[in-house]
């Protein structure tokens, strides 16, 4: 529109000079044309933008001055009436809707009068064409303006939705990480501390009557402390189980766990079935943590003398069974959203670990008949 304004202004001045050379009004026409061009160029300076809101009084004064100079030009030389089209858009951008429509109507009337004056006779085309062009130009501008507003609203909604989605994802990620860390700590450090407490209490009870047995309990507690320290250091590095750090696989880690958990009060055996295959790190880590948590529950609650870890490798899944000959219990209902308190955290944590890998937890037990805990985790088959 800016380019069209200057082209129309230049062509109107050229037409006037070619058809009316040497007239007394010619210097005035030239001066007014130059003044109108300068005013149009200085529009952004006269009506600057402060923050996000234009200075309405100064910009309104600038628009009135531009229209006034143009009106004088049209009165002196009707051929300048074609510059009204760019001024339509200037008014529509600057004024409120009603004031802009009034300005467009006034400019259109001047164009009609000027064209009829140039024609020298009545022409219905000159009477109807300028209002039609003004109506089309106004409709196009209003439509584009509304589309622009809708597009900005859509973009704002999209940005806001993306921010809310990112905040939700961060919040869910934080909660998932807290859940994972709580299970890691429960299955390692917390269980180790619980075992140490039980051993030290047992040592305190027989300290005077059986010093040798008391020292055995203390040495066992010391080994558990050393293992807990290794787990804590592993947390600091990469949160991977320390038993898997040497790359021996989950079977070797479970065998070492069974040997470590065996003592005078509880014998733990390990057995593996199926063809050994490399398991994903997440699966190996989950199986080891599940076994640690299950054995901790056996030692603390089952009052068992023997326990068995059985790792079964199938074509499409891996199964870990933990069985004991303890006093048994009535299995709780499968509620993954049940709260995890200090006691009873083991089974919800085991169920959550299996569920994160698409697996399932099955418990078979009854009071006085021991318990069998079975975790099945599917394996992704190569495509």
XYZ file of C-alpha atoms in Angstrom:
383
model
C 0.000 0.000 0.000
C 2.884 2.383 0.704
C 4.340 1.697 -2.743
C 0.919 2.117 -4.366
C 0.434 5.467 -2.623
C 3.670 6.928 -3.966
C 3.060 5.510 -7.459
C -0.436 7.008 -7.582
C 0.802 10.311 -6.189
C 3.621 10.464 -8.753
C 1.396 9.487 -11.684
C -1.256 12.042 -10.649
C 1.363 14.805 -10.462
C 2.827 13.765 -13.833
C -0.628 13.765 -15.426
C -1.372 17.219 -14.068
C 1.939 18.679 -15.293
C 1.458 17.143 -18.764
C -2.090 18.475 -19.180
C -1.830 21.766 -17.310
C 1.658 23.170 -17.830
C 2.386 26.717 -16.728
C -0.851 27.328 -14.834
C -0.815 29.585 -11.740
C -1.876 26.689 -9.515
C 0.987 24.451 -10.696
C 3.496 25.578 -7.984
C 0.829 24.946 -5.354
C 0.129 21.491 -6.747
C 3.828 20.620 -6.705
C 4.273 21.971 -3.154
C 1.239 20.157 -1.858
C 2.327 16.892 -3.553
C 5.780 17.102 -1.967
C 4.233 18.001 1.400
C 1.841 15.041 1.196
C 4.704 12.667 0.353
C 6.799 13.967 3.260
C 3.886 13.742 5.674
C 3.193 10.183 4.578
C 6.849 9.221 5.062
C 6.981 10.878 8.495
C 3.908 8.994 9.692
C 5.818 6.449 11.859
C 7.810 9.317 13.430
C 4.759 11.467 14.123
C 2.832 8.508 15.498
C 5.479 6.365 17.276
C 4.671 3.293 19.300
C 5.337 3.444 23.028
C 5.442 -0.074 24.507
C 2.551 -1.875 22.874
C 0.126 1.086 22.515
C 0.411 3.829 19.893
C 0.155 7.496 20.908
C -3.404 8.042 19.665
C -3.562 11.883 19.777
C -0.383 12.422 17.749
C -1.240 9.728 15.239
C -4.784 11.082 14.855
C -3.389 14.570 14.250
C -1.035 13.168 11.612
C -3.888 11.372 9.823
C -6.067 14.494 9.854
C -3.203 16.523 8.365
C -2.557 13.962 5.624
C -6.263 13.803 4.692
C -6.546 17.614 4.752
C -3.611 18.040 2.341
C -5.055 15.368 0.062
C -8.502 17.057 0.073
C -6.929 20.359 -0.958
C -5.057 18.557 -3.737
C -8.264 16.915 -4.964
C -10.051 20.232 -4.952
C -7.241 21.849 -6.992
C -6.578 18.799 -9.203
C -9.244 16.058 -9.229
C -6.793 13.547 -10.726
C -5.223 13.111 -7.241
C -8.416 11.372 -6.128
C -6.922 7.915 -6.858
C -4.560 8.314 -3.890
C -7.595 7.663 -1.719
C -7.246 3.861 -1.929
C -4.024 3.654 0.135
C -5.489 6.251 2.496
C -8.421 3.894 3.085
C -6.070 1.360 4.649
C -4.197 4.039 6.583
C -7.451 5.162 8.163
C -8.605 1.614 8.837
C -5.298 0.818 10.584
C -5.292 4.010 12.625
C -8.887 4.718 13.660
C -11.517 2.728 15.566
C -13.919 0.806 13.291
C -16.758 3.350 13.216
C -14.475 6.352 12.746
C -12.560 4.471 10.027
C -15.782 3.649 8.151
C -16.828 7.312 8.350
C -13.453 8.394 6.948
C -13.726 5.869 4.102
C -17.182 7.197 3.263
C -15.915 10.803 3.172
C -12.913 9.874 1.016
C -15.139 7.924 -1.363
C -17.477 10.914 -1.736
C -14.522 13.126 -2.653
C -13.397 10.556 -5.213
C -16.852 10.413 -6.819
C -17.094 14.209 -7.003
C -13.578 14.494 -8.397
C -14.153 11.863 -11.092
C -17.452 13.427 -12.173
C -15.676 16.772 -12.377
C -12.965 15.285 -14.575
C -15.500 13.615 -16.853
C -17.431 16.843 -17.374
C -20.699 14.934 -17.587
C -22.740 12.461 -15.575
C -21.454 8.887 -15.773
C -23.184 6.175 -13.720
C -19.951 4.096 -13.698
C -18.121 6.929 -11.962
C -20.938 7.178 -9.455
C -20.986 3.457 -8.602
C -17.425 2.214 -9.181
C -15.606 4.166 -6.383
C -18.077 3.104 -3.642
C -17.850 -0.488 -4.873
C -14.043 -0.398 -4.743
C -14.166 1.236 -1.305
C -16.551 -1.453 -0.031
C -14.344 -4.237 -1.406
C -11.188 -2.689 0.061
C -12.832 -2.224 3.454
C -14.244 -5.750 3.481
C -10.861 -7.240 2.567
C -9.124 -5.256 5.289
C -11.687 -6.202 7.969
C -11.531 -9.854 6.919
C -7.726 -9.905 7.030
C -7.764 -8.127 10.380
C -10.164 -10.676 11.875
C -8.116 -13.527 10.440
C -5.012 -11.997 11.979
C -6.718 -11.752 15.374
C -7.886 -15.369 15.153
C -4.420 -16.508 14.120
C -2.819 -14.672 17.032
C -5.362 -16.216 19.409
C -4.641 -19.678 18.013
C -0.903 -19.120 18.360
C -1.369 -17.882 21.938
C -3.517 -20.928 22.737
C -0.925 -23.216 21.168
C 1.923 -21.632 23.132
C -0.084 -21.798 26.353
C -1.037 -25.429 25.707
C 2.572 -26.356 24.977
C 3.696 -24.680 28.190
C 1.022 -26.496 30.194
C 1.936 -29.783 28.539
C 5.626 -29.246 29.252
C 4.833 -28.393 32.884
C 2.669 -31.510 33.188
C 5.384 -33.694 31.670
C 7.989 -32.224 34.026
C 5.691 -32.795 36.991
C 4.933 -36.388 35.952
C 8.623 -37.015 35.316
C 9.471 -35.687 38.763
C 6.850 -37.897 40.411
C 8.024 -40.953 38.437
C 11.639 -40.281 39.431
C 10.645 -39.907 43.072
C 8.754 -43.197 42.888
C 11.746 -44.923 41.311
C 14.177 -43.535 43.872
C 11.890 -44.489 46.752
C 11.786 -48.079 45.480
C 15.567 -48.129 44.968
C 16.181 -46.897 48.510
C 13.592 -49.259 49.991
C 15.027 -52.317 48.253
C 18.660 -51.554 49.131
C 19.554 -49.084 51.850
C 16.347 -49.373 53.885
C 16.364 -53.181 53.774
C 20.049 -53.241 54.660
C 19.496 -50.953 57.623
C 16.586 -53.133 58.762
C 18.767 -56.250 58.594
C 21.536 -54.504 60.489
C 19.081 -53.498 63.200
C 17.832 -57.046 63.595
C 21.373 -58.469 63.716
C 22.591 -55.899 66.234
C 19.552 -56.493 68.427
C 20.223 -60.248 68.285
C 23.868 -59.645 69.161
C 22.863 -57.484 72.104
C 20.601 -60.216 73.461
C 23.341 -62.911 73.452
C 26.308 -60.645 74.140
C 26.860 -61.980 77.668
C 25.658 -65.558 77.261
C 27.147 -66.370 73.817
C 29.878 -63.879 72.828
C 30.905 -65.918 69.763
C 27.421 -65.810 68.295
C 27.149 -62.112 69.103
C 30.404 -61.429 67.216
C 29.051 -63.440 64.280
C 25.965 -61.203 64.197
C 28.144 -58.095 64.342
C 30.368 -59.315 61.497
C 27.284 -60.071 59.403
C 25.937 -56.593 60.105
C 29.317 -55.200 59.116
C 29.171 -56.994 55.752
C 25.662 -55.662 55.172
C 26.944 -52.180 55.993
C 29.725 -52.582 53.444
C 27.207 -53.698 50.837
C 24.930 -50.759 51.633
C 27.857 -48.388 51.240
C 28.553 -49.848 47.782
C 24.902 -49.368 46.848
C 24.958 -45.775 48.083
C 28.037 -45.031 45.975
C 26.327 -46.645 42.994
C 23.339 -44.336 43.520
C 25.657 -41.377 43.289
C 27.109 -42.604 39.984
C 24.324 -44.087 37.889
C 21.779 -45.774 40.200
C 22.574 -49.188 38.718
C 22.657 -52.179 41.123
C 26.155 -52.842 42.393
C 25.774 -56.592 41.741
C 25.359 -55.878 38.014
C 28.314 -53.513 37.752
C 30.809 -56.284 36.909
C 28.822 -57.355 33.828
C 28.196 -60.924 35.017
C 24.491 -60.830 34.241
C 21.380 -61.130 36.332
C 21.854 -64.864 37.005
C 25.241 -64.302 38.595
C 23.896 -61.320 40.545
C 20.968 -63.390 41.887
C 23.321 -66.230 42.846
C 25.531 -63.787 44.748
C 22.446 -62.331 46.422
C 21.328 -65.817 47.552
C 24.749 -66.541 49.024
C 24.888 -63.203 50.780
C 21.379 -63.527 52.272
C 22.023 -67.062 53.587
C 22.955 -67.341 57.257
C 22.259 -69.531 60.272
C 18.611 -68.558 60.377
C 17.737 -68.532 56.666
C 19.070 -70.589 53.784
C 18.563 -69.113 50.320
C 19.095 -71.222 47.184
C 19.237 -70.058 43.573
C 18.317 -72.008 40.456
C 18.256 -70.932 36.793
C 16.318 -72.569 33.981
C 16.369 -72.014 30.252
C 19.043 -70.840 27.837
C 20.974 -67.856 29.193
C 20.475 -64.762 27.028
C 21.536 -61.142 27.570
C 18.709 -59.186 29.160
C 18.114 -55.437 28.862
C 19.686 -53.438 31.672
C 16.290 -52.242 32.905
C 14.990 -55.811 33.133
C 18.105 -57.101 34.902
C 18.050 -54.225 37.380
C 14.323 -54.686 38.072
C 14.694 -58.458 38.650
C 17.534 -57.954 41.094
C 15.685 -55.242 42.998
C 12.554 -57.402 43.120
C 14.560 -60.313 44.510
C 16.165 -58.060 47.126
C 12.815 -56.675 48.225
C 11.179 -60.099 48.330
C 13.983 -61.630 50.417
C 13.883 -58.672 52.765
C 10.175 -59.297 53.303
C 10.857 -62.999 53.873
C 13.516 -62.242 56.490
C 11.450 -59.607 58.273
C 7.927 -61.031 58.155
C 7.843 -64.698 57.072
C 9.824 -66.358 59.909
C 11.091 -68.813 57.271
C 14.087 -71.148 57.392
C 14.560 -71.667 53.635
C 13.867 -69.601 50.534
C 14.439 -70.249 46.845
C 15.116 -67.940 43.923
C 14.251 -69.405 40.511
C 15.026 -67.550 37.285
C 13.310 -68.981 34.202
C 14.264 -67.702 30.735
C 11.659 -68.356 28.056
C 11.481 -67.266 24.442
C 9.192 -64.304 25.059
C 9.469 -63.617 28.775
C 11.574 -63.995 31.893
C 10.059 -65.257 35.157
C 11.426 -64.830 38.668
C 9.962 -66.958 41.466
C 10.686 -66.329 45.155
C 9.388 -69.105 47.439
C 9.699 -69.565 51.202
C 8.477 -72.008 53.858
C 7.394 -69.334 56.300
C 4.119 -68.739 58.055
C 2.411 -67.366 54.950
C -0.245 -64.677 54.738
C -3.403 -63.677 52.916
C -2.330 -61.903 49.681
C -3.618 -58.327 49.427
C -5.719 -57.286 46.404
C -3.840 -56.036 43.361
C -4.071 -52.287 43.798
C -1.235 -50.474 42.037
C -2.401 -47.155 43.419
C -2.382 -48.266 47.066
C -0.373 -45.977 49.336
C 3.121 -47.052 50.202
C 3.783 -46.729 53.890
C 6.791 -47.784 55.909
C 5.390 -51.288 56.348
C 3.933 -53.104 53.382
C 5.971 -51.040 50.908
C 7.667 -54.124 49.468
C 4.764 -55.670 47.536
C 3.516 -52.359 46.018
C 7.086 -51.538 44.994
C 7.535 -54.974 43.389
C 4.220 -54.641 41.567
C 5.169 -51.145 40.365
C 8.566 -52.328 39.087
C 6.973 -55.169 37.146
C 4.247 -52.899 35.781
C 6.762 -50.344 34.489
C 8.196 -53.076 32.233
C 4.803 -54.468 31.189
C 5.060 -57.387 33.597
C 2.759 -58.897 36.184
C 3.047 -59.990 39.812
C 1.350 -63.146 41.120
C 1.267 -64.150 44.795
C 0.264 -67.591 46.071
C 0.090 -67.907 49.838
C -2.085 -68.855 52.766
C -1.545 -68.656 56.513
C 0.782 -71.468 57.628
C 1.629 -72.636 54.082
C 4.494 -70.399 53.054
C 4.408 -68.075 50.031
C 5.401 -68.028 46.356
C 5.915 -64.699 44.622
C 6.138 -64.847 40.824
C 7.072 -61.944 38.542
C 6.756 -62.299 34.779
C 8.306 -59.678 32.466
C 7.861 -59.885 28.673
C 10.875 -59.677 26.402
C 10.809 -57.796 23.118
C 11.384 -60.159 20.230
C 13.759 -58.987 17.470
C 11.967 -57.845 14.336
